[in-house]
mmCIF file of N, CA, C and O and ligand atoms in Angstrom:
data_model
loop_
_atom_site.group_PDB
_atom_site.id
_atom_site.type_symbol
_atom_site.label_atom_id
_atom_site.label_comp_id
_atom_site.label_asym_id
_atom_site.label_seq_id
_atom_site.Cartn_x
_atom_site.Cartn_y
_atom_site.Cartn_z
ATOM 1 N N MET A 1 0.382 -1.111 -0.286
ATOM 2 C CA MET A 1 0.362 -0.045 0.378
ATOM 3 C C MET A 1 0.693 1.131 0.353
ATOM 4 O O MET A 1 1.773 1.213 0.677
ATOM 5 N N LYS A 2 0.620 1.887 -0.917
ATOM 6 C CA LYS A 2 1.565 3.491 -0.580
ATOM 7 C C LYS A 2 1.414 4.576 0.139
ATOM 8 O O LYS A 2 0.125 4.492 0.435
ATOM 9 N N ARG A 3 1.733 4.778 0.795
ATOM 10 C CA ARG A 3 1.495 5.886 1.761
ATOM 11 C C ARG A 3 1.452 6.991 1.136
ATOM 12 O O ARG A 3 1.753 7.513 0.424
ATOM 13 N N PRO A 4 0.232 7.471 2.064
ATOM 14 C CA PRO A 4 -0.253 8.778 1.972
ATOM 15 C C PRO A 4 0.665 9.538 2.107
ATOM 16 O O PRO A 4 1.917 9.757 2.560
ATOM 17 N N SER A 5 0.624 10.911 1.017
ATOM 18 C CA SER A 5 1.673 12.354 1.334
ATOM 19 C C SER A 5 1.127 12.880 2.840
ATOM 20 O O SER A 5 -0.016 12.928 3.156
ATOM 21 N N ALA A 6 2.730 13.500 2.938
ATOM 22 C CA ALA A 6 2.405 14.179 4.499
ATOM 23 C C ALA A 6 1.250 15.409 4.134
ATOM 24 O O ALA A 6 0.993 15.371 5.538
ATOM 25 N N THR A 7 1.329 16.331 3.109
ATOM 26 C CA THR A 7 0.278 16.950 3.599
ATOM 27 C C THR A 7 -0.507 17.212 2.138
ATOM 28 O O THR A 7 -0.262 16.322 1.077
ATOM 29 N N TRP A 8 -1.766 18.249 2.361
ATOM 30 C CA TRP A 8 -2.651 17.824 1.069
ATOM 31 C C TRP A 8 -3.026 19.319 1.471
ATOM 32 O O TRP A 8 -3.300 19.819 1.958
ATOM 33 N N GLU A 9 -3.748 19.822 -0.491
ATOM 34 C CA GLU A 9 -4.178 21.287 -0.729
ATOM 35 C C GLU A 9 -5.655 20.601 -0.804
ATOM 36 O O GLU A 9 -6.287 20.355 -1.158
ATOM 37 N N ALA A 10 -6.365 22.088 0.154
ATOM 38 C CA ALA A 10 -8.028 21.785 0.189
ATOM 39 C C ALA A 10 -8.800 22.805 0.610
ATOM 40 O O ALA A 10 -7.919 23.966 0.909
ATOM 41 N N VAL A 11 -9.308 23.496 -0.524
ATOM 42 C CA VAL A 11 -10.417 24.049 -0.089
ATOM 43 C C VAL A 11 -11.134 23.630 1.750
ATOM 44 O O VAL A 11 -11.796 22.947 1.714
ATOM 45 N N TYR A 12 -11.017 24.958 2.477
ATOM 46 C CA TYR A 12 -11.682 24.596 3.769
ATOM 47 C C TYR A 12 -12.438 25.002 3.809
ATOM 48 O O TYR A 12 -13.588 25.416 3.702
ATOM 49 N N LYS A 13 -13.470 23.751 4.457
ATOM 50 C CA LYS A 13 -14.724 22.885 4.074
ATOM 51 C C LYS A 13 -14.931 23.223 5.636
ATOM 52 O O LYS A 13 -14.426 22.255 6.758
ATOM 53 N N ALA A 14 -15.570 23.521 6.460
ATOM 54 C CA ALA A 14 -16.341 23.574 7.980
ATOM 55 C C ALA A 14 -17.192 22.782 8.367
ATOM 56 O O ALA A 14 -17.627 22.548 9.436
ATOM 57 N N ASP A 15 -18.222 22.987 7.228
ATOM 58 C CA ASP A 15 -19.939 22.194 7.805
ATOM 59 C C ASP A 15 -19.481 21.073 8.360
ATOM 60 O O ASP A 15 -21.059 20.872 9.227
ATOM 61 N N ARG A 16 -19.154 19.604 7.896
ATOM 62 C CA ARG A 16 -18.468 18.620 8.887
ATOM 63 C C ARG A 16 -17.550 19.022 10.330
ATOM 64 O O ARG A 16 -17.867 17.726 10.879
ATOM 65 N N ARG A 17 -17.190 20.051 10.012
ATOM 66 C CA ARG A 17 -16.654 20.186 11.758
ATOM 67 C C ARG A 17 -17.145 20.413 13.094
ATOM 68 O O ARG A 17 -17.629 21.358 12.892
ATOM 69 N N LYS A 18 -16.451 20.080 13.759
ATOM 70 C CA LYS A 18 -17.111 20.878 15.275
ATOM 71 C C LYS A 18 -16.703 22.136 15.261
ATOM 72 O O LYS A 18 -16.566 22.939 16.002
ATOM 73 N N HIS A 19 -14.689 22.146 15.011
ATOM 74 C CA HIS A 19 -14.197 23.974 15.590
ATOM 75 C C HIS A 19 -13.260 24.153 14.100
ATOM 76 O O HIS A 19 -12.714 22.905 13.199
ATOM 77 N N HIS A 20 -13.273 25.360 13.291
ATOM 78 C CA HIS A 20 -12.277 26.021 12.516
ATOM 79 C C HIS A 20 -11.223 25.179 12.886
ATOM 80 O O HIS A 20 -10.830 25.271 14.092
ATOM 81 N N HIS A 21 -10.023 25.069 12.138
ATOM 82 C CA HIS A 21 -8.581 25.208 12.794
ATOM 83 C C HIS A 21 -7.646 26.434 12.561
ATOM 84 O O HIS A 21 -8.213 27.300 11.720
ATOM 85 N N ARG A 22 -7.060 27.042 13.329
ATOM 86 C CA ARG A 22 -6.355 28.700 13.193
ATOM 87 C C ARG A 22 -5.364 28.125 12.564
ATOM 88 O O ARG A 22 -4.764 26.974 12.457
ATOM 89 N N CYS A 23 -5.010 29.036 11.659
ATOM 90 C CA CYS A 23 -3.393 29.178 10.433
ATOM 91 C C CYS A 23 -2.464 28.906 11.600
ATOM 92 O O CYS A 23 -2.060 29.585 12.386
ATOM 93 N N ARG A 24 -1.492 27.793 11.743
ATOM 94 C CA ARG A 24 -0.133 27.643 12.458
ATOM 95 C C ARG A 24 0.634 29.050 11.860
ATOM 96 O O ARG A 24 1.537 29.693 12.558
ATOM 97 N N ALA A 25 0.140 29.418 10.809
ATOM 98 C CA ALA A 25 1.623 31.100 10.557
ATOM 99 C C ALA A 25 1.392 32.281 11.470
ATOM 100 O O ALA A 25 2.079 32.692 11.293
ATOM 101 N N CYS A 26 -0.256 32.317 10.528
ATOM 102 C CA CYS A 26 -0.668 33.835 11.080
ATOM 103 C C CYS A 26 -1.550 33.495 12.213
ATOM 104 O O CYS A 26 -1.714 35.230 12.587
ATOM 105 N N ASN A 27 -1.809 32.687 12.428
ATOM 106 C CA ASN A 27 -2.978 32.141 13.811
ATOM 107 C C ASN A 27 -4.377 32.797 13.933
ATOM 108 O O ASN A 27 -5.231 33.061 14.822
ATOM 109 N N ARG A 28 -4.559 33.003 11.996
ATOM 110 C CA ARG A 28 -6.172 33.467 12.171
ATOM 111 C C ARG A 28 -6.845 32.125 11.885
ATOM 112 O O ARG A 28 -6.587 31.044 11.265
ATOM 113 N N ILE A 29 -7.762 31.939 12.553
ATOM 114 C CA ILE A 29 -9.028 31.028 11.855
ATOM 115 C C ILE A 29 -9.052 30.703 10.722
ATOM 116 O O ILE A 29 -9.136 32.011 10.207
ATOM 117 N N ILE A 30 -8.948 29.701 9.721
ATOM 118 C CA ILE A 30 -9.651 29.384 8.518
ATOM 119 C C ILE A 30 -10.971 29.372 8.455
ATOM 120 O O ILE A 30 -11.818 28.437 9.012
ATOM 121 N N ALA A 31 -11.374 30.591 7.687
ATOM 122 C CA ALA A 31 -12.536 30.330 7.266
ATOM 123 C C ALA A 31 -13.129 29.293 6.340
ATOM 124 O O ALA A 31 -12.420 28.909 5.063
ATOM 125 N N THR A 32 -14.552 29.043 5.725
ATOM 126 C CA THR A 32 -14.577 28.064 5.023
ATOM 127 C C THR A 32 -14.495 29.273 3.775
ATOM 128 O O THR A 32 -15.047 30.270 3.623
ATOM 129 N N GLY A 33 -14.049 28.432 2.765
ATOM 130 C CA GLY A 33 -13.918 28.230 1.610
ATOM 131 C C GLY A 33 -12.391 29.146 1.073
ATOM 132 O O GLY A 33 -11.874 29.363 -0.363
ATOM 133 N N GLU A 34 -11.845 29.257 1.797
ATOM 134 C CA GLU A 34 -10.655 29.813 2.303
ATOM 135 C C GLU A 34 -9.624 28.399 1.218
ATOM 136 O O GLU A 34 -9.656 27.194 2.481
ATOM 137 N N ARG A 35 -8.130 28.427 0.957
ATOM 138 C CA ARG A 35 -7.675 28.006 0.325
ATOM 139 C C ARG A 35 -6.444 27.304 1.810
ATOM 140 O O ARG A 35 -5.820 28.266 1.968
ATOM 141 N N ALA A 36 -6.357 25.984 1.662
ATOM 142 C CA ALA A 36 -5.116 25.855 3.122
ATOM 143 C C ALA A 36 -4.294 24.697 2.531
ATOM 144 O O ALA A 36 -5.035 23.467 1.581
ATOM 145 N N LEU A 37 -3.748 24.052 3.467
ATOM 146 C CA LEU A 37 -2.479 23.210 3.432
ATOM 147 C C LEU A 37 -2.592 22.273 4.865
ATOM 148 O O LEU A 37 -2.277 23.288 5.559
ATOM 149 N N MET A 38 -2.936 21.435 4.689
ATOM 150 C CA MET A 38 -3.427 20.592 5.837
ATOM 151 C C MET A 38 -2.417 19.257 5.639
ATOM 152 O O MET A 38 -2.019 19.108 5.070
ATOM 153 N N ALA A 39 -2.379 19.552 6.941
ATOM 154 C CA ALA A 39 -0.939 17.619 7.653
ATOM 155 C C ALA A 39 -1.991 17.179 8.640
ATOM 156 O O ALA A 39 -2.623 17.889 9.248
ATOM 157 N N ARG A 40 -1.585 15.808 8.598
ATOM 158 C CA ARG A 40 -2.203 15.190 10.154
ATOM 159 C C ARG A 40 -1.467 14.561 10.841
ATOM 160 O O ARG A 40 -0.711 13.863 10.339
ATOM 161 N N ALA A 41 -0.722 15.684 11.457
ATOM 162 C CA ALA A 41 0.295 15.146 12.454
ATOM 163 C C ALA A 41 -0.454 13.888 13.738
ATOM 164 O O ALA A 41 -1.278 13.666 13.438
ATOM 165 N N ALA A 42 0.831 13.988 14.265
ATOM 166 C CA ALA A 42 0.401 13.362 15.080
ATOM 167 C C ALA A 42 -0.335 13.059 16.689
ATOM 168 O O ALA A 42 -1.146 12.687 16.821
ATOM 169 N N ARG A 43 -0.455 14.591 16.916
ATOM 170 C CA ARG A 43 -2.082 15.018 17.826
ATOM 171 C C ARG A 43 -2.482 15.989 16.730
ATOM 172 O O ARG A 43 -3.460 16.320 17.838
ATOM 173 N N GLY A 44 -3.128 15.274 15.932
ATOM 174 C CA GLY A 44 -4.077 15.514 15.190
ATOM 175 C C GLY A 44 -4.651 16.830 14.238
ATOM 176 O O GLY A 44 -3.114 17.010 13.174
ATOM 177 N N THR A 45 -4.885 17.388 13.102
ATOM 178 C CA THR A 45 -4.662 17.758 11.733
ATOM 179 C C THR A 45 -4.300 19.298 12.148
ATOM 180 O O THR A 45 -5.117 19.948 13.482
ATOM 181 N N VAL A 46 -3.402 19.766 11.231
ATOM 182 C CA VAL A 46 -3.273 21.277 11.493
ATOM 183 C C VAL A 46 -3.171 22.172 9.989
ATOM 184 O O VAL A 46 -3.307 20.890 9.302
ATOM 185 N N ALA A 47 -3.342 22.716 10.211
ATOM 186 C CA ALA A 47 -3.462 23.507 9.266
ATOM 187 C C ALA A 47 -3.006 25.152 8.986
ATOM 188 O O ALA A 47 -2.802 25.220 9.930
ATOM 189 N N VAL A 48 -2.557 25.750 7.765
ATOM 190 C CA VAL A 48 -2.387 26.749 6.969
ATOM 191 C C VAL A 48 -2.758 27.190 6.094
ATOM 192 O O VAL A 48 -3.053 26.447 5.360
ATOM 193 N N HIS A 49 -3.115 28.668 6.014
ATOM 194 C CA HIS A 49 -3.648 29.315 4.800
ATOM 195 C C HIS A 49 -3.062 29.025 3.443
ATOM 196 O O HIS A 49 -1.478 29.096 3.812
ATOM 197 N N LEU A 50 -2.945 28.830 2.314
ATOM 198 C CA LEU A 50 -2.400 28.155 1.250
ATOM 199 C C LEU A 50 -1.246 30.070 1.377
ATOM 200 O O LEU A 50 -0.326 29.554 1.024
ATOM 201 N N ASP A 51 -1.918 30.515 1.080
ATOM 202 C CA ASP A 51 -1.045 31.795 0.694
ATOM 203 C C ASP A 51 -0.176 32.354 2.114
ATOM 204 O O ASP A 51 0.697 33.010 1.900
ATOM 205 N N CYS A 52 -0.696 31.024 3.385
ATOM 206 C CA CYS A 52 0.759 31.456 4.667
ATOM 207 C C CYS A 52 1.719 30.457 4.679
ATOM 208 O O CYS A 52 3.247 30.291 5.249
ATOM 209 N N ALA A 53 1.688 29.487 3.592
ATOM 210 C CA ALA A 53 2.390 28.370 3.688
ATOM 211 C C ALA A 53 3.984 28.915 3.360
ATOM 212 O O ALA A 53 4.389 28.071 3.404
ATOM 213 N N ASP A 54 3.911 29.579 2.577
ATOM 214 C CA ASP A 54 5.431 29.821 1.858
ATOM 215 C C ASP A 54 6.274 31.318 2.598
ATOM 216 O O ASP A 54 6.987 31.766 2.496
ATOM 217 N N MET A 55 5.344 31.477 3.459
ATOM 218 C CA MET A 55 5.757 32.428 4.350
ATOM 219 C C MET A 55 7.246 31.773 5.676
ATOM 220 O O MET A 55 7.037 30.528 5.669
ATOM 221 N N GLN A 56 8.404 32.492 5.748
ATOM 222 C CA GLN A 56 9.416 31.850 6.137
ATOM 223 C C GLN A 56 9.182 31.450 7.277
ATOM 224 O O GLN A 56 8.674 32.799 8.032
ATOM 225 N N VAL A 57 9.349 30.561 8.228
ATOM 226 C CA VAL A 57 9.774 30.570 9.643
ATOM 227 C C VAL A 57 11.131 31.101 10.066
ATOM 228 O O VAL A 57 11.289 31.651 11.267
ATOM 229 N N VAL A 58 11.891 30.365 9.481
ATOM 230 C CA VAL A 58 13.425 30.996 9.853
ATOM 231 C C VAL A 58 13.782 30.940 8.296
ATOM 232 O O VAL A 58 13.419 30.940 7.201
ATOM 233 N N ASP A 59 15.356 31.717 7.830
ATOM 234 C CA ASP A 59 15.619 31.507 6.539
ATOM 235 C C ASP A 59 15.753 30.114 6.091
ATOM 236 O O ASP A 59 16.017 29.622 6.422
ATOM 237 N N GLY A 60 15.500 30.332 5.121
ATOM 238 C CA GLY A 60 15.661 28.395 4.053
ATOM 239 C C GLY A 60 14.437 27.742 4.565
ATOM 240 O O GLY A 60 14.294 26.484 4.224
ATOM 241 N N HIS A 61 13.431 28.451 5.423
ATOM 242 C CA HIS A 61 12.449 27.425 5.330
ATOM 243 C C HIS A 61 10.857 27.483 5.876
ATOM 244 O O HIS A 61 10.603 28.393 7.153
ATOM 245 N N THR A 62 10.126 27.340 5.328
ATOM 246 C CA THR A 62 8.775 27.629 5.616
ATOM 247 C C THR A 62 7.751 27.036 6.326
ATOM 248 O O THR A 62 8.226 26.441 6.372
ATOM 249 N N TYR A 63 7.001 27.646 6.490
ATOM 250 C CA TYR A 63 5.374 26.709 6.940
ATOM 251 C C TYR A 63 5.453 25.530 6.312
ATOM 252 O O TYR A 63 5.061 24.572 7.215
ATOM 253 N N ARG A 64 4.775 25.638 4.901
ATOM 254 C CA ARG A 64 4.704 24.084 3.710
ATOM 255 C C ARG A 64 5.956 23.367 5.063
ATOM 256 O O ARG A 64 5.700 22.397 4.472
ATOM 257 N N ASP A 65 7.536 23.643 4.364
ATOM 258 C CA ASP A 65 8.288 22.595 5.095
ATOM 259 C C ASP A 65 7.718 22.503 6.675
ATOM 260 O O ASP A 65 8.170 21.020 6.648
ATOM 261 N N SER A 66 7.411 22.916 7.448
ATOM 262 C CA SER A 66 6.815 22.385 9.500
ATOM 263 C C SER A 66 5.623 21.388 8.317
ATOM 264 O O SER A 66 5.597 20.712 9.171
ATOM 265 N N MET A 67 5.040 21.845 7.991
ATOM 266 C CA MET A 67 4.039 21.388 8.044
ATOM 267 C C MET A 67 3.721 19.725 7.106
ATOM 268 O O MET A 67 3.720 19.021 7.851
ATOM 269 N N GLU A 68 5.573 19.382 6.236
ATOM 270 C CA GLU A 68 5.906 18.645 5.513
ATOM 271 C C GLU A 68 6.532 17.799 7.047
ATOM 272 O O GLU A 68 5.800 16.414 7.014
ATOM 273 N N ALA A 69 6.455 17.816 7.695
ATOM 274 C CA ALA A 69 7.507 17.149 8.972
ATOM 275 C C ALA A 69 6.770 17.023 9.810
ATOM 276 O O ALA A 69 6.686 15.434 9.957
ATOM 277 N N TRP A 70 5.351 17.913 10.051
ATOM 278 C CA TRP A 70 3.885 17.337 10.708
ATOM 279 C C TRP A 70 4.056 16.450 10.468
ATOM 280 O O TRP A 70 3.590 15.736 11.520
ATOM 281 N N GLY A 71 3.888 16.122 8.936
ATOM 282 C CA GLY A 71 2.668 15.530 8.781
ATOM 283 C C GLY A 71 3.443 14.282 8.042
ATOM 284 O O GLY A 71 3.000 13.020 8.441
ATOM 285 N N LEU A 72 4.208 14.147 7.953
ATOM 286 C CA LEU A 72 5.727 13.142 7.934
ATOM 287 C C LEU A 72 5.804 12.186 9.356
ATOM 288 O O LEU A 72 5.410 11.087 9.741
ATOM 289 N N ALA A 73 5.694 12.895 10.628
ATOM 290 C CA ALA A 73 6.502 12.849 12.180
ATOM 291 C C ALA A 73 4.571 11.601 11.949
ATOM 292 O O ALA A 73 4.515 10.560 12.879
ATOM 293 N N GLY A 74 3.607 12.948 11.979
ATOM 294 C CA GLY A 74 2.060 11.741 11.611
ATOM 295 C C GLY A 74 2.395 10.371 11.458
ATOM 296 O O GLY A 74 1.531 9.627 11.706
ATOM 297 N N LEU A 75 2.206 10.489 10.262
ATOM 298 C CA LEU A 75 3.091 9.610 9.617
ATOM 299 C C LEU A 75 3.748 8.249 10.097
ATOM 300 O O LEU A 75 3.183 6.336 10.536
ATOM 301 N N LYS A 76 4.398 8.766 10.368
ATOM 302 C CA LYS A 76 5.269 7.662 11.122
ATOM 303 C C LYS A 76 4.338 7.514 12.724
ATOM 304 O O LYS A 76 4.612 6.447 12.868
ATOM 305 N N ALA A 77 3.779 7.817 12.963
ATOM 306 C CA ALA A 77 3.023 7.894 14.025
ATOM 307 C C ALA A 77 2.494 7.078 14.663
ATOM 308 O O ALA A 77 1.285 6.301 15.237
ATOM 309 N N ARG A 78 1.472 6.949 12.627
ATOM 310 C CA ARG A 78 0.396 5.607 12.810
ATOM 311 C C ARG A 78 1.147 4.312 11.575
ATOM 312 O O ARG A 78 0.219 3.447 11.096
ATOM 313 N N GLY A 79 2.728 4.199 11.979
ATOM 314 C CA GLY A 79 3.200 3.266 11.503
ATOM 315 C C GLY A 79 3.809 2.931 10.606
ATOM 316 O O GLY A 79 3.639 1.929 10.194
ATOM 317 N N TRP A 80 3.200 4.038 9.732
ATOM 318 C CA TRP A 80 4.605 3.885 8.116
ATOM 319 C C TRP A 80 5.839 4.339 8.300
ATOM 320 O O TRP A 80 6.615 4.905 9.200
ATOM 321 N N ARG A 81 5.897 3.456 7.351
ATOM 322 C CA ARG A 81 7.626 3.916 7.433
ATOM 323 C C ARG A 81 8.233 5.024 6.480
ATOM 324 O O ARG A 81 7.518 5.281 5.593
ATOM 325 N N VAL A 82 8.667 5.851 7.146
ATOM 326 C CA VAL A 82 9.317 7.157 7.402
ATOM 327 C C VAL A 82 10.346 7.509 6.778
ATOM 328 O O VAL A 82 11.398 7.855 8.033
ATOM 329 N N PRO A 83 11.599 6.768 6.325
ATOM 330 C CA PRO A 83 12.406 6.711 6.131
ATOM 331 C C PRO A 83 13.272 7.880 6.395
ATOM 332 O O PRO A 83 15.061 8.398 6.612
ATOM 333 N N GLU A 84 12.716 9.255 6.080
ATOM 334 C CA GLU A 84 13.536 10.954 5.378
ATOM 335 C C GLU A 84 13.378 11.250 7.345
ATOM 336 O O GLU A 84 14.269 12.181 7.013
ATOM 337 N N LEU A 85 12.688 10.531 7.614
ATOM 338 C CA LEU A 85 12.542 11.338 9.078
ATOM 339 C C LEU A 85 14.231 10.815 9.606
ATOM 340 O O LEU A 85 14.936 10.722 10.767
ATOM 341 N N ASP A 86 13.899 9.056 9.645
ATOM 342 C CA ASP A 86 15.556 8.219 10.263
ATOM 343 C C ASP A 86 16.564 9.033 9.664
ATOM 344 O O ASP A 86 17.261 9.620 10.446
ATOM 345 N N THR A 87 16.770 9.443 8.536
ATOM 346 C CA THR A 87 18.207 10.338 8.087
ATOM 347 C C THR A 87 18.205 12.099 9.194
ATOM 348 O O THR A 87 19.316 11.871 8.828
ATOM 349 N N HIS A 88 16.701 12.169 9.032
ATOM 350 C CA HIS A 88 17.162 13.291 10.556
ATOM 351 C C HIS A 88 17.790 13.504 11.374
ATOM 352 O O HIS A 88 18.292 13.659 11.756
ATOM 353 N N TYR A 89 16.718 12.388 11.980
ATOM 354 C CA TYR A 89 16.808 11.546 13.737
ATOM 355 C C TYR A 89 17.225 10.060 13.405
ATOM 356 O O TYR A 89 16.417 9.377 14.223
ATOM 357 N N ALA A 90 18.670 10.415 13.470
ATOM 358 C CA ALA A 90 19.471 9.500 13.914
ATOM 359 C C ALA A 90 19.186 8.189 14.754
ATOM 360 O O ALA A 90 19.558 9.269 16.041
ATOM 361 N N ARG A 91 19.040 7.357 14.659
ATOM 362 C CA ARG A 91 18.843 6.209 16.369
ATOM 363 C C ARG A 91 20.322 5.583 16.304
ATOM 364 O O ARG A 91 21.091 5.619 15.218
HETATM 365 ZN ZN1 ZN B 101 -2.594 32.102 7.635
#
């Protein structure tokens, strides 16, 4: 079975959700109809606006990179093999 991707882009829908996500980059609530980058992290789904995804956290590191890392950590927590993380965090 192919590993799911760490992140995905979606037009944010709130209808089926109990609460809206807060953007990890600008900290505003993500509204219905806004484009978002989502990741299923180890402790639940996280999201940033698509417009915020390429904002830099530090030089050369964007929120998109953080989302990828959180998503990969989430996949690993759910039992997927994630060799990329083994490269970064040697055991
Ligand atoms: Zn944002």
